[in-house]
Amino acid sequence: MISEIFFSKEINNTKQQYIYEEDYLIYYLSKKLNSNGPSKDSELKQWIMELTEVTNINKKRFDIFLSHFNMSGSLYTIDENKKSILNKVSEFNSNFLFVSLEPQDRIYKHLCSFIVQQQIDLSSALPWMFALDKITSNKNQDYYSYLYFRSLYHFEKNYTQFDMCICNVNEEYKKLTIDFVFNDKLIVDIMFANGISTIKDLTDLSVPSLLVLFAINPEINLAILNELTVDFKSSYESKILSVFEKLSDKEQDIIALRNGFGCNKPMTLEEIGSKYNITRERIRQIEARGIKKICANLQLLNTVIASIYFNIIKPNEKYFTKQNLQEYINNQKISDILLLLISQTDSLIAYDEKLEIVFNKKVASLAEIEDELIDVFGDVILEDDLNVLNEFERKVVYLNYRLVNEKVYLKRGVPERKLTVNIVDDLFPNGYHISDDTAFSKIQAEYIRRYGVWDDGIIARSIATYLEKENFCQIDKGTYINRKYAVNIPSDLKDEIINYILEYQPTVFYESIFKHFKDRLEEIGINNYYYLKGIIDLDLPSEFNTKRNYIQVGTTTVTSSDNIRQYMRVFNSSFSIDDIRSRFEGVKDYTLYSILYSEANNGLIWLSTKKFIFIDKANISEVTLKKLDEFMHGLFETLGTNVMSSRKIFSRLMLTNKTLLEDLKIVDDQFSMFSLLKYLYGEKYYFSRPLISLDKNSDCDQETVVRDYVSKMDKFNFKQIKSYQSKLSLRGLYSYAEFMENMSDDFVQYNIDSMVRKEVLNIDDQFIKDFRNTFELIFSKFDCVDTRIFNGYMVLPQLDYKWNKYLLVGIIRTYFSDLYNVENTEIFYDKTDFIIRKIA
């Protein structure tokens, strides 16, 4: 606030305006007194005049201003409090110099970490707040030193005032989102980044956090918060009326008649002109003048309008009707005036007079609201179905549909064949399988039920023709929808996809294309590779030959599987499943593993479930293989058994023939031992991991049996599996931790040894979106999540199951395996913790 010691004509508008503020003068003179010692009032006056370049000061106000300093005789000094604050300012100057040189993202991250603390140290937090402001305002060091001084000098006063305001915010204002209250983008962005989206969230912050947030303009923000402490219900009517009552009686009456106040029909200019016996042009002028007066005062009502909106709107809804507003206000006149005010304001809260709804343009435009309803209605609406629609929905229908045969509404511009095509859509909500011969009778029966008479001219082939004319395209495996509802791939993205195919020719999987461009494709609505195929095939160059699952370039005869096999052969040593995934992005693991399994007969050795090597790249000599054969034969005889595990063989080699084990080179555990032996002696022995038997009837694949058993269940745990194995006299699983991870495609782990089928969790798209956003925020601050120290479960979206480290890992493995990698800290399922890292 500009000090009252100055005359307005003395203020130089070309200078930094903050030097004329009362608090700055206190700061400036405190520094001068601290360095010069006790000084006369004339000296203080001279210092101010030199600083501000004024020639005259209001003496009466100046004498009052001097009360901010101690007086001893005829000399002025500063008290110990100001000296202490000035010392802290010196420390601030050094700290701020370094802080302001930090990168913007680091400054932002540090500031956010301070805001959410319950106990916040202003001296540590304020430099980061000021540094962030400096990036956009580029003010000088002296300005921020002054702000720091002011924050400490008025700390107790500001603390008390902010504490009182925040404790007394009226409940009706708490649903307001902060961007409707605060205009400072910097403050709004910081609050949103910390999950503070409503005034209710803001009231949960500590007062020191508020002092940091609002340190640049505390008076302005305090005034804003103070407005929110006024009783809302008892004040908003008078505020609304005050704007309308600024008009003359004639202006009020004409605007009321023109807008149909009191549930009356709006009158024309001619009708009102007849009433007043003046021309329609004069009526228009009076109305325009009145509206202009209203618009001049609308800024005063922005918070009121927003508060009413947020108190009426229901969760997940994008609008409310005129009737909803009237029921809330319960005063016809106030309601009519408010709707007029909303229709004239340029804020985000808007009113459409034709459809009579209030909506938030930030959430959805009017067109989006209409389109969303039309998408729900579809192209066809039966006359009888209008009875279940509300008044607003019926208006949307009358504006966007035409009545056909007195029985059905068709969206304008849609041909009547859509009646049949939409029945296909209704009977098959996930799309129509064009080769399904049984579908015709279902379509015919539904047509008769809905419209009464089936047109004999419509045969099965007619429906196929309708679909072709309606330009259906594939959106999922074997499923088709009308192409007009499908998305369009932007030309720049289309070009990038074609270049990608050329780069990885001769064969490229649709899955790989989808995975590589997944984020951008999902942004435009393509959420699987079948949909991608349905859209992109028509736009590919003529030399691209499209197959069922992949694209071939030119005249090549290399199949997609051959391409993967050839790539595996590129490696001169071992390779991993991730190596293949990185080359063939998006291709399902079962496809890759199917090829890996098929290559076992061609010399592929499984070193683990994720690491492999071809036998001819292993550099194992024939002598070594012969010694291994002799060792195996001798071991069966020595043990006197027909069955032994690869663990037993590996352990015996470690104990009795470590040289042979070293010569095998690729064998470093029982898993790789089993894989090598199975390749070498697949015809000699019977293999069922981890067992090797002389008798093919001695055992069976235990894990397959267990998988078949649990696949029929909604939930399972280790105890159930142990009981089942006991009943069937099966041995234990090779690794229960690995078994749970292998089951993550269909099940989600939710405690130490239990999994639940993912369909039972009822996880929807909103949960996926909220979880993704939350984890993105977490990883904007941390490099990894270690469940041994992680305590942020309370910020995760709500589920029917209580959050714990196992459920967190289960959700990530099942739904976000393409975004995050999970590492076990131990090999045993009941002892391990987990480290989650983001996939680059």
XYZ file of N, CA and C in Angstrom, residues 356-519:
492
model
N -31.667 -24.136 -21.469
C -31.937 -23.816 -20.065
C -31.089 -24.659 -19.106
N -29.778 -24.658 -19.333
C -28.857 -25.360 -18.428
C -27.700 -24.436 -18.070
N -27.138 -24.642 -16.881
C -25.939 -23.955 -16.406
C -24.801 -24.954 -16.422
N -23.635 -24.546 -16.956
C -22.514 -25.475 -17.066
C -21.194 -24.735 -16.883
N -20.144 -25.509 -16.671
C -18.791 -24.981 -16.477
C -18.007 -25.219 -17.765
N -17.661 -24.143 -18.460
C -16.975 -24.283 -19.745
C -15.609 -24.939 -19.605
N -15.037 -24.890 -18.418
C -13.746 -25.546 -18.208
C -13.907 -27.061 -18.200
N -15.057 -27.529 -17.748
C -15.330 -28.969 -17.709
C -15.790 -29.472 -19.066
N -16.710 -28.750 -19.682
C -17.225 -29.166 -20.998
C -17.937 -27.991 -21.643
N -17.806 -27.884 -22.961
C -18.540 -26.860 -23.701
C -19.979 -27.324 -23.906
N -20.835 -26.402 -24.330
C -22.226 -26.755 -24.607
C -22.296 -27.820 -25.691
N -21.472 -27.665 -26.719
C -21.460 -28.655 -27.806
C -21.066 -30.032 -27.287
N -20.089 -30.063 -26.372
C -19.655 -31.348 -25.810
C -20.763 -31.986 -24.982
N -21.500 -31.163 -24.250
C -22.614 -31.687 -23.448
C -23.690 -32.254 -24.366
N -24.027 -31.522 -25.416
C -25.015 -32.020 -26.373
C -24.519 -33.290 -27.055
N -23.261 -33.256 -27.518
C -22.706 -34.418 -28.214
C -22.661 -35.644 -27.320
N -22.368 -35.415 -26.046
C -22.329 -36.536 -25.112
C -23.705 -37.171 -24.967
N -24.721 -36.331 -24.890
C -26.088 -36.854 -24.812
C -26.470 -37.570 -26.106
N -26.111 -36.975 -27.238
C -26.440 -37.588 -28.528
C -25.726 -38.923 -28.676
N -24.488 -38.994 -28.185
C -23.768 -40.265 -28.215
C -24.497 -41.323 -27.389
N -25.072 -40.885 -26.270
C -25.834 -41.818 -25.424
C -27.124 -42.230 -26.127
N -27.812 -41.267 -26.721
C -29.076 -41.562 -27.404
C -28.860 -42.416 -28.655
N -27.758 -42.168 -29.369
C -27.538 -42.839 -30.641
C -28.234 -42.099 -31.768
N -28.277 -42.711 -32.909
C -28.883 -42.079 -34.084
C -30.404 -42.197 -34.082
N -30.929 -43.140 -33.291
C -32.362 -43.438 -33.340
C -32.952 -43.390 -31.937
N -34.094 -42.688 -31.784
C -34.804 -42.639 -30.502
C -36.274 -42.935 -30.770
N -36.823 -43.915 -30.064
C -38.241 -44.226 -30.220
C -39.095 -43.162 -29.557
N -40.265 -42.916 -30.131
C -41.191 -41.913 -29.584
C -41.489 -42.204 -28.121
N -41.697 -43.473 -27.787
C -42.032 -43.849 -26.404
C -40.879 -43.554 -25.446
N -39.638 -43.555 -25.954
C -38.483 -43.345 -25.082
C -38.377 -41.902 -24.601
N -39.056 -40.978 -25.282
C -38.998 -39.579 -24.856
C -39.600 -39.391 -23.471
N -40.506 -40.290 -23.080
C -41.193 -40.136 -21.793
C -40.244 -40.250 -20.607
N -39.130 -40.956 -20.786
C -38.198 -41.147 -19.656
C -37.125 -40.065 -19.641
N -37.136 -39.165 -20.628
C -36.139 -38.104 -20.683
C -36.628 -36.887 -19.902
N -35.690 -36.126 -19.324
C -36.088 -34.887 -18.663
C -36.278 -33.791 -19.704
N -36.701 -32.636 -19.255
C -37.054 -31.553 -20.170
C -35.850 -31.134 -21.019
N -34.691 -31.038 -20.392
C -33.493 -30.650 -21.123
C -33.154 -31.674 -22.207
N -33.222 -32.946 -21.870
C -32.890 -33.997 -22.835
C -33.864 -33.999 -24.017
N -35.143 -33.739 -23.746
C -36.123 -33.666 -24.842
C -35.825 -32.487 -25.766
N -35.372 -31.380 -25.197
C -35.012 -30.231 -26.036
C -33.856 -30.579 -26.956
N -32.881 -31.341 -26.433
C -31.757 -31.771 -27.260
C -32.269 -32.624 -28.420
N -33.224 -33.489 -28.141
C -33.791 -34.352 -29.188
C -34.494 -33.515 -30.252
N -35.367 -32.590 -29.835
C -36.128 -31.793 -30.798
C -35.212 -30.936 -31.669
N -34.074 -30.524 -31.118
C -33.149 -29.677 -31.871
C -32.279 -30.473 -32.829
N -32.048 -31.734 -32.522
C -31.037 -32.491 -33.274
C -31.581 -33.710 -34.019
N -32.887 -34.004 -33.885
C -33.459 -35.195 -34.520
C -34.707 -34.818 -35.326
N -35.101 -35.704 -36.242
C -36.336 -35.528 -37.005
C -37.241 -36.744 -36.790
N -38.542 -36.521 -36.799
C -39.511 -37.590 -36.567
C -39.790 -38.323 -37.870
N -39.710 -39.654 -37.816
C -39.946 -40.496 -38.998
C -41.078 -41.471 -38.678
N -42.065 -41.554 -39.565
C -43.181 -42.506 -39.433
C -43.937 -42.351 -38.120
N -43.887 -41.144 -37.541
C -44.622 -40.860 -36.304
C -44.236 -41.781 -35.150
N -43.108 -42.436 -35.251
C -42.773 -43.427 -34.230
C -41.315 -43.381 -33.790
N -40.468 -42.815 -34.593
C -39.051 -42.874 -34.282
C -38.376 -41.561 -34.686
N -37.418 -41.141 -33.881
C -36.624 -39.951 -34.193
C -35.269 -40.380 -34.739
N -34.913 -39.811 -35.885
C -33.601 -40.053 -36.490
C -32.768 -38.783 -36.382
N -31.512 -38.949 -36.051
C -30.627 -37.792 -36.025
C -30.590 -37.152 -37.402
N -30.633 -35.850 -37.417
C -30.681 -35.135 -38.692
C -29.483 -35.519 -39.561
N -29.765 -35.790 -40.852
C -28.716 -36.183 -41.783
C -28.452 -37.672 -41.835
N -29.125 -38.455 -40.982
C -28.907 -39.904 -40.947
C -29.953 -40.594 -41.826
N -29.554 -41.455 -42.776
C -30.518 -42.140 -43.657
C -31.329 -43.180 -42.886
N -32.497 -43.555 -43.441
C -33.396 -44.462 -42.739
C -32.836 -45.874 -42.609
N -31.867 -46.227 -43.451
C -31.268 -47.554 -43.273
C -30.594 -47.685 -41.905
N -30.375 -46.547 -41.255
C -29.778 -46.573 -39.927
C -30.662 -47.295 -38.927
N -31.988 -47.367 -39.211
C -32.872 -48.117 -38.320
C -32.392 -49.549 -38.182
N -32.032 -50.147 -39.308
C -31.537 -51.527 -39.281
C -30.119 -51.585 -38.726
N -29.285 -50.681 -39.179
C -27.884 -50.683 -38.725
C -27.806 -50.469 -37.218
N -28.635 -49.575 -36.668
C -28.586 -49.327 -35.233
C -29.104 -50.502 -34.424
N -29.991 -51.302 -35.011
C -30.395 -52.527 -34.324
C -29.201 -53.460 -34.187
N -28.378 -53.505 -35.233
C -27.137 -54.288 -35.148
C -26.285 -53.776 -33.988
N -26.151 -52.452 -33.885
C -25.371 -51.866 -32.796
C -25.973 -52.200 -31.434
N -27.323 -52.159 -31.343
C -27.983 -52.418 -30.065
C -27.854 -53.877 -29.634
N -27.994 -54.788 -30.607
C -27.904 -56.211 -30.270
C -26.484 -56.633 -29.938
N -25.513 -55.937 -30.532
C -24.113 -56.292 -30.340
C -23.358 -55.053 -29.866
N -23.498 -54.699 -28.580
C -22.923 -53.441 -28.069
C -21.414 -53.350 -28.224
N -20.764 -54.496 -28.361
C -19.313 -54.469 -28.544
C -18.923 -54.548 -30.012
N -19.898 -54.405 -30.894
C -19.621 -54.440 -32.322
C -20.276 -55.639 -32.991
N -20.324 -55.596 -34.295
C -20.993 -56.639 -35.074
C -19.976 -57.518 -35.788
N -20.114 -58.850 -35.592
C -19.262 -59.812 -36.288
C -19.888 -60.090 -37.651
N -19.267 -59.586 -38.679
C -19.886 -59.566 -39.990
C -20.114 -60.954 -40.575
N -19.371 -61.967 -40.114
C -19.510 -63.312 -40.675
C -20.430 -64.213 -39.846
N -21.117 -63.632 -38.875
C -21.976 -64.413 -37.987
C -23.314 -64.696 -38.685
N -23.519 -65.939 -39.128
C -24.738 -66.300 -39.860
C -25.983 -66.321 -38.978
N -25.789 -66.468 -37.669
C -26.958 -66.543 -36.769
C -27.490 -65.168 -36.395
N -26.742 -64.136 -36.722
C -27.133 -62.788 -36.296
C -28.397 -62.296 -37.005
N -28.604 -62.742 -38.238
C -29.714 -62.210 -39.028
C -31.063 -62.424 -38.339
N -31.301 -63.628 -37.819
C -32.592 -63.901 -37.175
C -32.779 -63.048 -35.928
N -31.695 -62.767 -35.208
C -31.785 -61.903 -34.019
C -32.129 -60.471 -34.424
N -31.512 -60.022 -35.499
C -31.787 -58.666 -35.981
C -33.240 -58.546 -36.434
N -33.719 -59.578 -37.161
C -35.093 -59.570 -37.658
C -36.097 -59.545 -36.508
N -35.860 -60.375 -35.502
C -36.776 -60.436 -34.357
C -36.822 -59.104 -33.619
N -35.668 -58.465 -33.448
C -35.631 -57.191 -32.741
C -36.298 -56.089 -33.553
N -36.151 -56.138 -34.866
C -36.783 -55.148 -35.741
C -38.308 -55.238 -35.612
N -38.828 -56.463 -35.607
C -40.280 -56.667 -35.472
C -40.757 -56.179 -34.104
N -39.989 -56.493 -33.047
C -40.374 -56.057 -31.697
C -40.398 -54.536 -31.578
N -39.479 -53.895 -32.234
C -39.328 -52.451 -32.072
C -40.245 -51.660 -32.997
N -40.377 -52.110 -34.265
C -41.108 -51.321 -35.253
C -42.382 -51.997 -35.746
N -42.605 -53.242 -35.339
C -43.859 -53.921 -35.652
C -43.860 -54.724 -36.936
N -43.251 -54.237 -38.003
C -43.286 -54.912 -39.304
C -41.876 -55.010 -39.851
N -41.533 -56.217 -40.298
C -40.233 -56.436 -40.926
C -40.374 -56.283 -42.432
N -39.530 -55.508 -43.017
C -39.542 -55.298 -44.459
C -38.949 -56.542 -45.127
N -39.781 -57.274 -45.884
C -39.317 -58.511 -46.522
C -38.189 -58.271 -47.515
N -38.056 -57.034 -47.926
C -36.982 -56.727 -48.867
C -35.603 -56.696 -48.206
N -35.598 -56.693 -46.870
C -34.318 -56.683 -46.146
C -33.893 -58.127 -45.910
N -32.849 -58.541 -46.583
C -32.307 -59.885 -46.398
C -30.922 -59.765 -45.756
N -30.334 -60.925 -45.466
C -29.028 -60.919 -44.799
C -28.006 -60.111 -45.586
N -28.039 -60.257 -46.916
C -27.088 -59.528 -47.752
C -27.344 -58.030 -47.699
N -28.608 -57.653 -47.481
C -28.942 -56.229 -47.380
C -28.228 -55.591 -46.192
N -28.201 -56.343 -45.082
C -27.541 -55.814 -43.880
C -26.057 -55.612 -44.134
N -25.441 -56.593 -44.800
C -24.025 -56.453 -45.135
C -23.798 -55.210 -46.003
N -24.709 -54.974 -46.946
C -24.593 -53.792 -47.803
C -24.752 -52.512 -46.996
N -25.716 -52.516 -46.054
C -25.898 -51.354 -45.200
C -24.602 -51.020 -44.453
N -23.971 -52.060 -43.904
C -22.744 -51.838 -43.144
C -21.640 -51.274 -44.028
N -21.572 -51.786 -45.247
C -20.559 -51.266 -46.171
C -20.819 -49.803 -46.502
N -22.093 -49.471 -46.709
C -22.433 -48.085 -47.004
C -22.207 -47.189 -45.793
N -22.405 -47.742 -44.636
C -22.189 -46.977 -43.401
C -20.712 -46.952 -43.017
N -19.890 -47.665 -43.833
C -18.438 -47.570 -43.693
C -17.960 -48.052 -42.323
N -18.315 -49.258 -41.970
C -17.854 -49.833 -40.715
C -16.351 -50.140 -40.776
N -15.721 -50.102 -39.628
C -14.301 -50.487 -39.547
C -14.064 -51.283 -38.281
N -12.968 -52.011 -38.256
C -12.630 -52.860 -37.119
C -12.178 -51.996 -35.945
N -12.697 -52.309 -34.746
C -12.262 -51.604 -33.544
C -11.700 -52.567 -32.508
N -11.893 -53.847 -32.721
C -11.335 -54.872 -31.844
C -11.333 -56.165 -32.644
N -10.822 -57.215 -32.087
C -10.687 -58.456 -32.829
C -12.055 -58.966 -33.286
N -12.279 -58.964 -34.604
C -13.527 -59.449 -35.164
C -14.720 -58.561 -34.913
N -14.501 -57.335 -34.423
C -15.599 -56.443 -34.070
C -15.509 -55.170 -34.887
N -16.685 -54.699 -35.386
C -16.701 -53.551 -36.284
C -17.723 -52.525 -35.839
N -17.408 -51.252 -36.091
C -18.371 -50.166 -35.868
C -18.341 -49.246 -37.083
N -19.276 -48.343 -37.143
C -19.321 -47.373 -38.227
C -18.091 -46.471 -38.167
N -17.434 -46.298 -39.311
C -16.200 -45.525 -39.348
C -16.421 -44.058 -38.963
N -17.656 -43.556 -39.133
C -17.903 -42.154 -38.804
C -17.733 -41.903 -37.306
N -17.839 -42.962 -36.492
C -17.616 -42.810 -35.063
C -16.172 -43.108 -34.672
N -15.393 -43.567 -35.628
C -13.990 -43.868 -35.350
C -13.172 -42.581 -35.416
N -12.024 -42.632 -34.784
C -11.166 -41.453 -34.760
C -10.379 -41.336 -36.062
N -9.798 -40.193 -36.297
C -8.912 -39.965 -37.435
C -7.487 -39.783 -36.942
N -6.563 -40.434 -37.592
C -5.161 -40.273 -37.232
C -4.627 -39.018 -37.914
N -4.050 -38.081 -37.159
C -3.495 -36.866 -37.768
C -2.439 -37.209 -38.821
N -2.308 -36.378 -39.831
C -1.398 -36.673 -40.942
C 0.048 -36.796 -40.488
N 0.470 -35.965 -39.509
C 1.863 -36.057 -39.061
C 2.127 -37.378 -38.353
N 1.154 -37.841 -37.542
C 1.310 -39.129 -36.873
C 1.262 -40.265 -37.892
N 0.410 -40.135 -38.907
C 0.317 -41.148 -39.964
C 1.660 -41.304 -40.681
N 2.300 -40.166 -40.955
C 3.610 -40.203 -41.620
C 4.654 -40.883 -40.735
N 4.593 -40.617 -39.444
C 5.553 -41.238 -38.522
C 5.353 -42.748 -38.460
N 4.117 -43.188 -38.510
C 3.834 -44.629 -38.495
C 4.390 -45.292 -39.757
N 4.189 -44.663 -40.898
C 4.713 -45.217 -42.157
C 6.236 -45.282 -42.119
N 6.878 -44.241 -41.584
C 8.344 -44.251 -41.471
C 8.818 -45.345 -40.517
N 8.047 -45.574 -39.454
C 8.378 -46.643 -38.512
C 8.328 -48.010 -39.207
N 7.302 -48.227 -40.021
C 7.177 -49.498 -40.753
C 8.365 -49.675 -41.702
N 8.741 -48.604 -42.383
C 9.871 -48.680 -43.304
C 11.175 -48.959 -42.563
N 11.304 -48.413 -41.382
C 12.533 -48.613 -40.602
C 12.692 -50.061 -40.164
N 11.573 -50.710 -39.800
C 11.645 -52.077 -39.263
C 11.133 -53.123 -40.262
N 11.053 -52.800 -41.528
C 10.657 -53.768 -42.545
C 11.651 -54.940 -42.538
N 11.293 -56.095 -43.110
C 10.197 -56.298 -44.063
C 8.839 -56.600 -43.426
N 8.808 -57.057 -42.157
C 7.518 -57.335 -41.526
C 7.441 -56.585 -40.210
N 6.285 -55.987 -39.956
C 6.084 -55.206 -38.734
C 4.710 -55.548 -38.157
N 4.674 -55.890 -36.884
C 3.415 -56.214 -36.202
C 2.587 -54.952 -35.974
N 1.266 -55.095 -36.112
C 0.381 -54.006 -35.698
C 0.556 -53.732 -34.202
N 0.785 -54.802 -33.423
C 1.004 -54.634 -31.986
C 2.209 -53.745 -31.723
N 3.275 -53.920 -32.511
C 4.473 -53.112 -32.327
C 4.194 -51.642 -32.632
N 3.457 -51.404 -33.701
C 3.119 -50.020 -34.062
C 2.305 -49.381 -32.943
N 1.319 -50.130 -32.454
C 0.459 -49.581 -31.407
C 1.253 -49.270 -30.144
N 2.122 -50.185 -29.729
C 2.908 -49.968 -28.511
C 3.832 -48.766 -28.668
N 4.462 -48.637 -29.831
C 5.426 -47.554 -30.044
C 4.744 -46.182 -29.996
N 3.521 -46.107 -30.517
C 2.810 -44.821 -30.562
C 1.628 -44.798 -29.591
N 1.691 -45.647 -28.561
C 0.527 -45.869 -27.701
C -0.031 -44.584 -27.096
N 0.819 -43.772 -26.478
C 0.322 -42.580 -25.802
C -0.387 -41.643 -26.765
